Amino acid sequence: MCGIIGYVGAKPCASILLDGLKRLEYRGYDSAGLAIVNGRIQLRRSVGKLSNLEALLAEAPIEGSAGIGHTRWATHGRPSQANAHPHVVEDVAVVHNGIFENHMELRNVLESQGVRMSSDTDTEIAAHLVHQALNREGASLLEAVRETLKRIRGSYALAVVTSREPQTIIVAKNASPLVLGFGEDEMLCASDIPALLSHTRDIIQLEDGDLACITAGGAHIEDLNGRPVVRPMQHIEWSSVMAEKGGYKHFMLKEIFEQPRALEDTLRGRLHPEAATIHDYEIGLGPSALRSVQRVYLLACGTSYHSALVGRDYMESLARLSCNVELASEFRNREPVVGPGDLVIAISQSGETLDTLMAARLAKQRGAQVLAITNVLGSALARMSDGQFYTHAGPEIGVASTKCFTTQVAALLMLSIFLGRHTGGLTASRAAALIEQLTKAPQLMRQTLADLNEPMANLAKRYAHARDVLFLGRGLSYPIALEGALKLKEVSYIHAEGYAAGEMKHGPIALIDEQMPVIIIAPKDHHFDKTLSNLEEAKARDGQLVAITTSDAKADLARLSNDVFSVEPTDALLSPLLTVLPLQLFAYYVADAKGTDVDQPRNLAKTVTVE
Ligand code: M6R
């Protein structure tokens, strides 16, 4: 995700802003920039690494002791200098993290007023709106930002400066973090604590709906209606490395806990409950392309392949489309029957996995429509595809994919709803019910993580020395079994296998004895009774049974299992979003107990750009 830094005080601030941005580099970015108030707004922006911005500043230094800086990880508009932040409209400069949901609507309004946009970003809209509001007689920057925020829907951490009030920064927060740092006769703001630590350890974390006016002397915080708000001051003891991980021991754990927020960002602005469908403005497939879809292929590798397996159920049951799921590395090396009439959905967190790229290219060459589900805007996969559906999970730093799995699942569910409404396979009432459940899913995830974190840490201690672990599941829980096994093996180096529970009798049952932990994913769905029989069979072989279920079935499983953990019931189609969470936690805590390099496990790369 993007990074924000702001400074107001007595010192020259260019190097302070640059230093702050460097401390946010670990989050990933594709362009950077800063704006300093020095009589007017002075702007420097560059694509690529911060060293490019540093070189630009060395060539053309800027004086001034109040300013804002930003590292951008593209979400709307490809990485480019024009799309880099800050966005400046005459004497106003804005940096923003998050997504404005109604940016298209506001862009149309501004363009109809004759405003010319100079970027593809949603953020530029805020710069124009603040500028317009400031021009109304007597408006202060605080009032102008407040007025602007009333017109904007979505998530934001925002910092705004104007040369009309050279020693003021206005900041605001909604669903994207923003922290104030209190120095000696100087104030800072940042999207993350590490950016502040070389100046101060006294901070205030803003809450959603907060708006603050900061000057060298301190901060005045209020709500969007102008009512003063008091937030507690905290003294941070973390080292800067701990601060990068948000206080978590590893990025993997941080990213597991980020999932509710990541899911909110994936859903943001896409659900259309009134029309019982999903907004189509970014899917990139026009009505005639959609009408021609006869069959869907889902292509991916690794964890993304597991989300594709979940997606197949969605495509079949909601869109009523025939759907093949393929490992990209296999697909591209066969003679697949693919061509016009096929919609190929290539799924890749990075958008750079070579096998997925090559498989998508092959399908495209043969006349299929290609739609990318990816987390990285402007990635190679996004560029070569006819349409792009971004997961907006934010950068995933841990090699083991966690938040990108759940956001891919959500993306596939949304696309299946969308296609189902087009094919007529899905009724408006069923679509509306799914959309309603989707909006509740982030909160259910939060609750699951809070309820199961400690129990999974305790379970992991007991099984950290297992040699093998078997994961079983049916239906939508089968890909979750595969994903649980993959997570465990990649971070803990324990041999783990995921199986369709119905396959157990066809071989894997031979492995089960009193030494073998068997983790069964069995939410109360229409497979439940059959999975229960599998559990009975595993128990008869003295396996160590761990069940992951829904709370309405906990009692049924308790008599058969050594341990039972439950998530809240939801629509059966959404259960993977919850049942995968305890498995991610289990893998993480086993690895941590074994002392492996959790974030960078041996032999693995985050992005596999070779065959
Ligand atoms: O970037 P991609 O989604 O294309 O990556 C695919 C796999 O390399 C990736 O999911 C890998 O399996 C992860 N390490 C799993 O945690």
XYZ file of C-alpha atoms and ligand atoms in Angstrom:
627
model
C 0.000 0.000 0.000
C 1.066 3.586 -0.427
C 2.967 5.588 2.195
C 2.347 9.112 3.487
C 4.625 11.475 5.387
C 4.089 15.119 6.359
C 6.199 17.629 8.294
C 5.611 21.098 9.671
C 8.153 22.870 11.885
C 11.244 25.026 11.602
C 13.669 22.674 9.823
C 14.202 22.361 6.084
C 11.867 19.466 5.381
C 12.892 17.922 2.044
C 15.371 15.534 3.660
C 12.957 14.772 6.519
C 10.225 13.829 4.066
C 12.630 11.728 2.007
C 13.885 9.951 5.106
C 10.289 9.236 6.157
C 9.513 7.779 2.744
C 12.623 5.578 2.935
C 11.299 4.124 6.156
C 8.116 3.165 4.347
C 9.941 1.563 1.414
C 9.448 -1.946 2.802
C 5.756 -1.661 1.916
C 6.492 -1.556 -1.797
C 5.796 1.290 -4.236
C 6.226 2.192 -7.846
C 6.594 5.995 -7.776
C 7.200 8.720 -5.231
C 6.947 12.438 -4.775
C 6.863 15.392 -2.446
C 5.360 18.852 -2.312
C 6.847 21.603 -0.160
C 5.299 24.954 0.616
C 7.791 27.659 -0.197
C 5.873 30.765 -1.232
C 4.112 28.460 -3.647
C 3.787 24.687 -3.908
C 7.005 23.125 -5.180
C 6.594 19.634 -6.541
C 9.018 16.802 -7.349
C 7.807 13.395 -8.515
C 9.468 10.410 -10.108
C 8.716 6.866 -11.173
C 10.585 3.942 -9.649
C 12.865 3.899 -6.644
C 13.294 6.697 -4.126
C 16.843 7.131 -5.373
C 15.280 8.699 -8.498
C 13.425 11.229 -6.362
C 16.571 11.844 -4.346
C 18.516 12.551 -7.566
C 15.792 14.936 -8.703
C 15.993 16.819 -5.415
C 19.784 16.983 -5.632
C 19.454 18.537 -9.095
C 16.670 20.916 -8.108
C 16.547 21.297 -4.322
C 13.499 22.761 -2.553
C 13.623 24.893 0.565
C 10.735 25.138 2.965
C 9.717 23.749 6.314
C 6.255 22.349 5.648
C 5.398 19.671 3.159
C 3.993 16.269 2.337
C 5.461 13.201 0.645
C 4.154 9.943 -0.744
C 5.176 6.570 -2.089
C 2.551 5.232 -4.460
C 1.573 1.672 -5.129
C -0.688 2.042 -8.136
C -4.396 1.357 -7.699
C -6.060 3.728 -10.185
C -3.893 4.528 -13.171
C -0.621 2.877 -14.086
C 2.667 3.848 -12.414
C 3.775 7.104 -14.066
C 4.992 10.535 -13.108
C 1.574 12.065 -13.843
C -0.147 9.542 -11.590
C 2.418 9.863 -8.772
C 1.414 11.863 -5.687
C 1.274 14.633 -4.536
C -1.436 15.891 -6.866
C -1.304 19.631 -7.196
C -4.015 22.013 -8.341
C -2.502 25.503 -8.352
C -1.802 26.252 -4.670
C -3.176 22.985 -3.215
C -1.309 19.676 -2.903
C -2.801 16.361 -1.799
C -1.469 12.918 -0.961
C -3.853 10.019 -0.419
C -3.862 6.358 0.507
C -7.018 4.374 -0.154
C -9.694 4.343 -2.801
C -12.452 6.865 -3.505
C -15.445 4.728 -4.456
C -17.340 7.492 -6.241
C -14.349 8.815 -8.142
C -15.935 8.209 -11.583
C -19.033 10.137 -10.604
C -16.981 13.048 -9.210
C -14.639 13.031 -12.183
C -17.639 13.368 -14.519
C -18.988 16.282 -12.471
C -15.619 18.055 -12.514
C -15.099 17.448 -16.227
C -18.578 18.762 -16.980
C -17.512 21.969 -15.196
C -14.587 22.292 -17.559
C -11.927 20.966 -15.173
C -9.097 19.238 -17.027
C -7.655 16.221 -15.282
C -3.959 15.622 -15.553
C -3.852 12.073 -14.170
C -5.877 8.847 -14.113
C -6.013 8.803 -10.326
C -8.945 9.099 -7.964
C -6.767 11.331 -5.736
C -6.569 14.219 -8.174
C -10.307 14.687 -7.674
C -9.703 15.618 -4.033
C -7.129 18.219 -5.055
C -9.660 19.869 -7.389
C -12.463 19.735 -4.847
C -10.308 21.261 -2.092
C -9.119 23.954 -4.482
C -12.691 24.811 -5.490
C -13.810 24.904 -1.845
C -10.859 27.112 -0.863
C -11.821 29.599 -3.509
C -15.125 30.171 -1.824
C -14.694 33.350 0.107
C -13.260 33.046 3.565
C -12.830 29.257 3.598
C -9.893 27.921 5.566
C -8.000 24.830 4.431
C -9.650 22.872 7.245
C -13.111 23.904 6.065
C -12.235 23.188 2.444
C -11.065 19.659 3.277
C -14.118 19.064 5.452
C -16.398 20.143 2.627
C -14.521 17.907 0.189
C -14.774 14.882 2.436
C -18.530 15.255 2.563
C -18.595 14.627 -1.189
C -16.213 11.676 -1.161
C -17.125 8.062 -0.425
C -14.477 5.470 0.238
C -11.297 4.886 2.142
C -8.666 7.494 2.708
C -5.720 8.701 4.661
C -5.281 12.194 3.311
C -2.780 15.008 3.847
C -3.312 18.403 2.254
C -1.239 21.595 2.143
C -1.781 24.992 0.564
C 0.515 27.955 0.125
C -2.343 30.133 1.442
C -1.684 28.621 4.913
C 2.004 27.771 4.669
C 2.455 26.345 8.160
C -0.561 24.029 8.249
C -1.226 20.455 7.165
C -4.772 19.106 7.188
C -5.085 15.361 7.529
C -8.082 13.034 7.542
C -8.658 9.342 7.980
C -11.240 6.762 7.025
C -10.405 3.036 6.817
C -6.744 3.697 6.063
C -4.227 4.337 8.835
C -2.904 7.769 9.736
C -0.712 8.657 12.700
C 0.331 12.015 14.128
C 3.835 12.432 15.597
C 4.520 15.082 18.239
C 8.091 16.485 18.142
C 9.758 19.507 19.800
C 8.171 22.503 18.073
C 7.471 20.327 15.080
C 4.728 17.944 14.024
C 4.665 15.036 11.646
C 2.023 12.800 10.176
C 2.465 9.458 8.479
C 0.582 6.426 7.302
C 2.821 4.190 9.433
C 4.728 4.532 12.656
C 8.224 3.656 11.266
C 8.248 6.934 9.311
C 8.036 8.915 12.564
C 10.435 7.102 14.849
C 13.590 9.078 14.063
C 11.759 12.256 15.148
C 9.425 11.221 17.907
C 7.969 8.295 19.784
C 4.915 10.237 20.979
C 2.067 9.571 18.640
C -1.688 9.723 18.245
C -3.423 7.222 15.995
C -6.369 8.882 14.285
C -9.698 7.070 14.115
C -12.091 6.790 11.189
C -13.911 10.059 10.603
C -11.173 12.179 12.208
C -9.965 15.374 10.620
C -6.942 17.166 12.080
C -5.252 20.491 11.603
C -1.561 20.250 12.408
C 0.900 23.071 12.898
C 4.367 23.159 14.464
C 2.738 23.717 17.861
C 0.476 20.652 17.877
C -2.738 19.215 16.518
C -6.397 20.056 16.709
C -8.554 16.998 15.995
C -12.246 17.092 15.176
C -14.931 15.028 13.481
C -16.413 15.706 10.067
C -19.020 17.986 11.639
C -16.370 20.147 13.271
C -16.864 18.797 16.798
C -13.551 18.530 18.722
C -12.341 14.998 19.379
C -9.773 13.803 21.916
C -7.533 10.846 21.071
C -5.072 9.296 23.496
C -1.329 9.918 23.135
C 0.826 6.785 22.993
C 4.531 6.404 23.608
C 5.979 3.859 21.182
C 8.677 1.528 22.446
C 8.960 -0.580 19.274
C 12.201 -0.843 17.360
C 11.895 0.357 13.768
C 11.914 -3.256 12.510
C 9.009 -4.092 14.814
C 7.242 -0.958 13.691
C 7.457 -2.022 10.038
C 5.598 -5.138 10.972
C 3.003 -3.117 12.854
C 4.170 -4.694 16.096
C 3.701 -8.246 14.774
C 6.648 -10.605 14.882
C 6.459 -11.405 11.167
C 4.897 -9.961 8.042
C 3.001 -13.220 7.571
C 1.162 -12.749 10.859
C 0.550 -9.077 10.125
C -0.890 -9.997 6.737
C -3.095 -12.713 8.221
C -4.576 -10.074 10.526
C -4.882 -7.564 7.692
C -7.373 -9.781 5.874
C -10.593 -8.142 7.066
C -9.284 -4.772 5.912
C -7.964 -6.229 2.654
C -11.337 -7.820 1.960
C -13.081 -4.508 2.604
C -10.786 -2.913 0.028
C -11.516 -5.673 -2.491
C -15.252 -5.181 -2.091
C -15.113 -1.409 -1.947
C -17.194 0.298 -4.612
C -17.949 -2.943 -6.419
C -21.106 -4.268 -4.815
C -24.330 -2.998 -6.301
C -27.011 -4.262 -3.917
C -29.843 -2.255 -5.497
C -29.303 -3.967 -8.865
C -28.300 -7.250 -7.180
C -25.044 -7.372 -9.108
C -21.469 -6.114 -9.281
C -20.420 -2.878 -10.967
C -18.919 -3.717 -14.321
C -16.879 -0.592 -15.027
C -13.487 -2.216 -14.574
C -14.141 -5.740 -15.810
C -13.299 -4.655 -19.332
C -15.536 -7.139 -21.122
C -18.253 -5.470 -23.126
C -21.789 -6.903 -23.485
C -20.983 -8.731 -26.728
C -17.829 -10.331 -25.231
C -19.895 -11.417 -22.255
C -22.676 -12.817 -24.425
C -20.180 -14.942 -26.304
C -18.818 -16.682 -23.186
C -19.563 -20.415 -23.411
C -16.982 -21.744 -20.990
C -14.580 -20.459 -18.352
C -10.987 -21.496 -17.733
C -9.293 -20.526 -14.477
C -5.489 -20.604 -14.752
C -3.060 -20.097 -11.876
C -0.201 -21.498 -9.789
C 0.264 -22.247 -6.078
C -2.114 -20.521 -3.707
C -3.761 -18.717 -6.605
C -4.578 -22.139 -8.060
C -6.373 -22.985 -4.821
C -8.470 -19.864 -5.077
C -9.241 -20.924 -8.660
C -10.564 -24.255 -7.359
C -12.915 -22.330 -5.066
C -13.810 -20.125 -8.042
C -14.841 -23.136 -10.129
C -17.655 -23.892 -7.684
C -18.784 -20.287 -7.957
C -18.715 -20.275 -11.747
C -20.647 -23.512 -11.959
C -23.203 -22.866 -9.254
C -23.793 -19.142 -9.759
C -22.999 -18.437 -13.393
C -23.963 -21.957 -14.559
C -20.963 -21.906 -16.856
C -18.805 -24.918 -17.570
C -15.508 -24.199 -15.837
C -12.078 -25.837 -16.067
C -9.366 -25.120 -13.525
C -5.819 -25.625 -14.720
C -2.365 -25.340 -13.268
C -0.836 -22.763 -15.576
C 2.403 -24.741 -15.822
C 0.503 -27.766 -17.156
C -1.928 -25.932 -19.360
C 0.729 -24.073 -21.303
C 2.647 -27.240 -22.033
C -0.306 -29.190 -23.433
C -2.407 -28.706 -26.532
C -5.420 -27.297 -24.675
C -8.699 -26.908 -26.483
C -9.265 -23.215 -25.942
C -10.383 -20.408 -28.221
C -13.230 -18.040 -29.101
C -16.143 -18.453 -26.707
C -13.808 -19.172 -23.797
C -13.280 -16.705 -21.008
C -9.857 -17.339 -19.481
C -9.436 -15.889 -16.013
C -5.757 -15.826 -15.099
C -5.200 -15.411 -11.356
C -1.909 -14.184 -9.965
C -1.107 -12.115 -6.898
C 2.027 -10.692 -8.490
C 0.811 -10.688 -12.065
C 4.345 -11.714 -12.999
C 4.360 -15.502 -12.529
C 5.877 -16.762 -15.744
C 3.762 -19.894 -16.135
C 0.538 -17.960 -15.598
C 1.605 -15.285 -18.049
C 2.532 -17.844 -20.693
C -0.677 -19.818 -20.208
C -2.751 -16.636 -20.533
C -0.799 -15.625 -23.628
C -1.404 -19.024 -25.246
C -5.137 -18.716 -24.580
C -5.194 -15.221 -25.995
C -3.330 -16.271 -29.128
C -5.996 -18.897 -29.658
C -8.771 -16.358 -29.529
C -9.995 -16.554 -25.928
C -10.916 -13.441 -23.929
C -8.457 -13.032 -21.045
C -9.377 -11.445 -17.734
C -6.694 -10.995 -15.055
C -7.337 -11.207 -11.333
C -4.218 -9.693 -9.835
C -3.054 -7.602 -6.942
C -0.507 -5.557 -8.848
C -1.684 -2.772 -11.067
C 0.185 -2.516 -14.330
C 1.768 -5.963 -13.855
C 2.652 -7.961 -16.962
C -0.518 -10.046 -16.617
C -2.692 -6.969 -16.237
C -1.109 -5.394 -19.296
C -1.619 -8.372 -21.566
C -5.218 -9.087 -20.525
C -8.444 -7.790 -22.063
C -9.838 -6.963 -18.634
C -8.419 -6.549 -15.128
C -10.044 -7.149 -11.778
C -7.700 -5.962 -9.044
C -7.820 -7.483 -5.589
C -6.573 -4.296 -3.847
C -5.130 -6.339 -0.964
C -2.095 -4.056 -0.642
C 1.473 -5.347 -0.990
C 2.002 -8.840 0.363
C 5.512 -9.107 1.747
C 5.522 -12.564 3.369
C 6.355 -15.212 0.784
C 3.434 -17.298 1.990
C 0.333 -15.833 0.436
C -2.499 -15.176 2.878
C -4.478 -12.005 2.296
C -4.120 -12.451 -1.447
C -5.824 -15.828 -1.249
C -8.936 -14.532 0.505
C -9.176 -11.460 -1.696
C -8.858 -13.620 -4.823
C -11.704 -15.793 -3.532
C -13.811 -12.676 -3.010
C -12.934 -11.427 -6.507
C -13.988 -14.758 -8.026
C -17.238 -14.691 -6.093
C -17.993 -11.184 -7.319
C -17.155 -12.099 -10.926
C -19.363 -15.191 -10.702
C -22.244 -13.102 -9.383
C -21.669 -10.665 -12.219
C -21.560 -13.435 -14.856
C -24.485 -15.239 -13.243
C -26.646 -12.146 -13.579
C -25.627 -11.936 -17.255
C -26.223 -15.591 -18.072
C -29.458 -15.636 -16.111
C -28.052 -18.467 -14.006
C -28.448 -16.417 -10.844
C -31.671 -14.889 -9.557
C -31.717 -11.350 -8.234
C -32.749 -12.541 -4.778
C -29.904 -15.063 -4.500
C -27.426 -12.461 -5.763
C -28.725 -9.921 -3.245
C -28.400 -12.469 -0.429
C -24.797 -13.224 -1.408
C -23.953 -9.535 -1.620
C -25.391 -9.020 1.831
C -23.310 -11.873 3.222
C -20.201 -10.526 1.480
C -20.591 -7.173 3.211
C -20.664 -9.001 6.546
C -17.650 -11.185 5.782
C -14.891 -8.765 6.930
C -16.461 -8.541 10.368
C -16.795 -12.333 10.572
C -13.129 -12.597 9.622
C -12.195 -10.184 12.401
C -14.139 -12.238 14.884
C -12.622 -15.528 13.655
C -9.088 -14.170 13.960
C -9.773 -12.837 17.437
C -11.407 -16.103 18.588
C -8.933 -18.551 17.061
C -5.557 -16.838 17.287
C -4.632 -18.138 20.713
C -6.188 -21.604 20.321
C -4.273 -22.126 17.062
C -1.038 -20.957 18.692
C -1.591 -23.553 21.431
C -2.452 -26.294 18.944
C 0.666 -25.447 16.923
C 2.866 -25.968 19.984
C 1.506 -29.502 20.307
C 2.048 -30.376 16.652
C 5.249 -28.496 15.899
C 7.170 -31.768 15.850
C 4.814 -33.711 13.623
C 6.476 -35.378 10.655
C 3.444 -35.369 8.376
C 0.025 -33.750 8.506
C -3.011 -34.678 6.447
C -5.657 -32.073 5.529
C -9.076 -33.229 4.315
C -12.119 -31.408 2.973
C -15.020 -31.818 0.565
C -16.558 -29.375 -1.890
C -15.378 -25.852 -1.152
C -13.364 -27.188 1.766
C -11.207 -29.322 -0.527
C -9.214 -26.331 -1.883
C -8.996 -25.124 1.714
C -7.438 -28.466 2.668
C -4.931 -28.014 -0.178
C -4.191 -24.467 0.919
C -3.799 -25.488 4.582
C -1.282 -28.143 3.531
C 0.621 -25.758 1.238
C 0.837 -23.089 3.946
C 2.115 -25.565 6.493
C 4.741 -27.135 4.267
C 6.110 -23.903 2.870
C 6.673 -22.126 6.171
C 7.282 -25.002 8.606
C 8.914 -27.552 6.251
C 6.608 -30.247 7.634
C 5.393 -32.661 5.004
C 1.686 -32.017 4.509
C -0.894 -33.349 2.055
C -4.290 -31.962 1.178
C -6.889 -34.421 -0.054
C -10.509 -34.431 -1.096
C -12.070 -36.251 1.845
C -13.855 -38.584 -0.564
C -10.464 -39.742 -1.824
C -9.305 -40.844 1.604
C -10.397 -44.424 1.129
C -8.564 -44.555 -2.191
C -5.107 -44.389 -0.692
C -4.281 -41.828 1.990
C -6.101 -43.773 4.691
C -3.082 -46.082 4.684
C -1.069 -43.253 6.235
C -3.305 -42.791 9.253
C -2.098 -44.079 12.604
C -1.805 -42.668 16.131
C 1.115 -40.468 15.013
C -0.730 -38.749 12.195
C -2.464 -35.407 12.743
C -5.499 -35.190 10.458
C -7.049 -31.775 10.044
C -10.573 -31.950 8.660
C -12.362 -28.880 7.352
C -16.059 -29.579 7.798
C -18.371 -26.574 7.955
C -22.068 -27.415 8.210
C -22.873 -27.567 4.495
C -24.404 -30.211 2.262
C -21.199 -32.271 2.401
C -21.197 -32.344 6.181
C -22.639 -35.831 6.789
C -20.259 -37.414 4.316
C -17.254 -35.642 5.833
C -18.412 -36.832 9.240
C -18.198 -40.427 7.971
C -14.618 -39.757 6.840
C -13.868 -38.461 10.290
C -15.256 -41.681 11.794
C -12.971 -43.683 9.504
C -9.922 -41.657 10.502
C -10.834 -42.029 14.163
C -11.111 -45.798 13.760
C -7.428 -45.704 12.657
C -6.455 -43.733 15.788
C -5.531 -40.545 13.882
C -5.067 -37.336 15.882
C -8.160 -35.500 14.685
C -8.527 -31.749 14.490
C -11.795 -30.397 13.083
C -12.458 -26.942 11.719
C -16.197 -26.403 11.517
C -19.000 -23.904 11.988
C -20.323 -23.230 15.484
C -23.672 -24.876 14.637
C -21.882 -28.214 14.113
C -19.296 -28.034 16.862
C -21.116 -30.474 19.135
C -21.391 -33.103 16.368
C -17.651 -33.053 15.850
C -16.568 -32.808 19.457
C -17.275 -36.457 20.223
C -15.054 -37.621 17.348
C -12.160 -35.169 17.370
C -9.280 -34.435 19.696
C -9.767 -30.716 19.017
C -12.594 -28.747 17.416
C -12.416 -25.102 16.339
C -15.329 -23.221 14.923
C -16.057 -20.196 12.807
C -19.425 -18.435 12.615
C -21.908 -19.868 10.102
C -22.331 -17.860 6.906
C -23.589 -18.643 3.417
C -21.887 -21.928 2.496
C -20.260 -20.264 -0.519
C -18.428 -17.852 1.749
C -17.145 -20.456 4.186
C -13.626 -20.612 2.575
C -13.083 -16.998 3.601
C -13.355 -18.084 7.233
C -12.197 -21.696 7.378
C -8.827 -20.868 5.830
C -7.988 -18.442 8.658
C -7.278 -21.001 11.409
C -5.145 -22.984 8.948
C -3.050 -19.921 8.126
C -2.620 -19.255 11.847
C -1.724 -22.889 12.490
C 0.964 -22.885 9.771
C 2.354 -19.614 11.052
C 2.568 -20.702 14.690
C 4.078 -24.110 13.845
C 6.760 -22.345 11.782
C 7.377 -19.829 14.539
C 7.675 -22.595 17.127
C 10.209 -24.334 14.876
C 12.104 -21.086 14.359
C 12.062 -21.158 10.566
C 12.484 -18.046 8.450
C 8.738 -17.471 8.290
C 8.666 -14.530 5.901
C 11.286 -15.899 3.548
C 11.199 -19.674 3.749
C 14.108 -21.547 2.274
C 14.182 -22.130 -1.484
C 11.119 -19.965 -2.146
C 10.697 -16.675 -3.973
C 7.737 -14.366 -3.666
C 7.411 -14.141 -7.419
C 8.356 -17.044 -9.631
C 9.503 -15.545 -12.908
C 11.195 -18.687 -14.202
C 9.758 -21.955 -15.515
O 1.949 -14.265 -7.743
P 1.195 -15.535 -7.978
O -0.154 -15.543 -7.334
O 1.082 -15.871 -9.428
O 2.057 -16.648 -7.287
C 1.724 -18.004 -7.415
C 2.506 -18.851 -6.461
O 3.883 -18.759 -6.720
C 2.239 -18.475 -5.002
O 0.884 -18.518 -4.698
C 2.994 -19.432 -4.056
O 2.444 -20.708 -4.145
C 2.955 -18.896 -2.633
N 4.249 -19.004 -2.026
C 1.983 -19.613 -1.774
O 1.966 -19.148 -0.469
